[in-house]
Amino acid sequence: MDFETLCIHGNTKKYDTTGAICVPIFTSATFAHPGVGKSTGFDYSRTQNPTREHLENTVATLEGGCGAIAFSTGMAATSALMELFSPGDHIVSIDDLYGGSYRLFEKISAKNGLSFTYANSGISAAIRPETKAIFIETPTNPMMQVIDIAAAAKTARERGLLLIVDNTFLTPYFQKPLKLGADIVLHSGTKYLGGHNDALAGLLVAKDIEVCERLRVIANTTGAILSPFESYLITRGIKTLAVRMERQQETANIVASWLTQQEKITAVYYIGLPKHPGHEITLKQSGGFGGMISFSVCDEEVAVKILEHVKIIQYAESLGGVESLITYPALQTHADMPQNERISRGIDSRLLRLSVGLESAKDLIADLTQAMEA
Ligand SMILES: *Cc1c(COP(=O)(O)O)cnc(C)c1O
């Protein structure tokens, strides 16, 4: 089946006998046993719930994994993932990372005995004897750098490490890290998978059954799983994932090209622009460029003016939904990063990040124009 079809029919297991077209929201915390030592396959909803299983099977199918586990947020998924590791273990990550992941690693995981290197001069050089995993996201947030997934997978394989890829920005519609050699895919389902800015969720997808089972034990034990209602909302969002990604990309392309021609815009970071340094790798490893654009304006005053005067675009954190959102990474997602480190990475007071939604390109451009000139 094609991807569009799998978004709708990715899980063929039926959970009721009424012929319901949509998976029911099973609000039961627990399930009765048909006999001693017997189970319907569902015992207690922390362990598994039919609505959540439906979502997990769908996402596992879309990413080409053995199984998926749905968590209450992307960060809950990432912190469950950290439970695969033990004190003394080291993880190589990248120097342009989602701010929340950086905060988790530095404020929580470090306290628990894990250490991290944020590689900027190549992943291989940062590997130590105690390294257990490589954790990347691509394109990165917010600087839109592209990491070669197959090359990272080769390094991981040679050195016996797990490769973990945060695939939130491109989703399996445009990029399938497991097919390129990754072991685990991570998602903030809050973003494109849900797609409507109305639910939080996280997902882990594993390539191998052994890793999947270890993650499932962690999820059941630590308990930050996704509720049946949220599982339903993310399932519902995924049904339109393919069409949303297509249109959001198309509009992002138009807006990014327009931004490059504006006098007050000094840099545009969109991987769909042929002169973006990651464009070539993206063509090789991904089926598209997505809907995320970062850009720098000439001075802080213009940045603030845009944020305060946009009307259709909302000045709000998050991304990937039908509503276009603009953020100020220096003050929002990356506020916890030391200032000099942040600025050396290009995340300064002139940088804005735009998540292109489903409004028309014409209206978005008109909105940015009036905000810049306000
Ligand atoms: C939002 C986001 C997360 C965290 O997800 P939440 O659902 O907000 O907890 C992780 N990675 C990336 C790339 C994100 O954009």
Tab-separated table of N, CA and C in Angstrom, residues 38 69 129 138 155 206 211 300 347 367:
chain	number	residue	atom	x	y	z
A	38	LYS	N	-6.121	-15.852	32.032
A	38	LYS	CA	-6.493	-15.525	30.652
A	38	LYS	C	-6.581	-14.013	30.473
A	69	ILE	N	5.760	3.064	20.417
A	69	ILE	CA	5.166	3.290	21.731
A	69	ILE	C	4.799	4.758	21.824
A	129	PRO	N	35.178	5.308	24.369
A	129	PRO	CA	34.933	3.889	24.686
A	129	PRO	C	33.583	3.674	25.377
A	138	THR	N	17.320	15.809	12.244
A	138	THR	CA	17.654	16.403	10.955
A	138	THR	C	16.396	16.621	10.135
A	155	THR	N	28.562	4.812	10.880
A	155	THR	CA	29.422	5.013	12.055
A	155	THR	C	28.869	4.224	13.245
A	206	ALA	N	10.887	1.577	17.003
A	206	ALA	CA	12.130	0.804	16.980
A	206	ALA	C	12.183	-0.101	15.757
A	211	VAL	N	14.802	-4.107	20.925
A	211	VAL	CA	14.819	-2.714	21.417
A	211	VAL	C	13.395	-2.274	21.725
A	300	GLU	N	17.301	43.525	15.682
A	300	GLU	CA	16.397	43.011	16.701
A	300	GLU	C	15.039	43.719	16.659
A	347	ILE	N	21.830	31.388	17.019
A	347	ILE	CA	20.496	31.608	17.603
A	347	ILE	C	20.537	32.930	18.381
A	367	ASP	N	0.668	39.047	5.450
A	367	ASP	CA	0.763	39.230	6.899
A	367	ASP	C	2.192	39.602	7.314
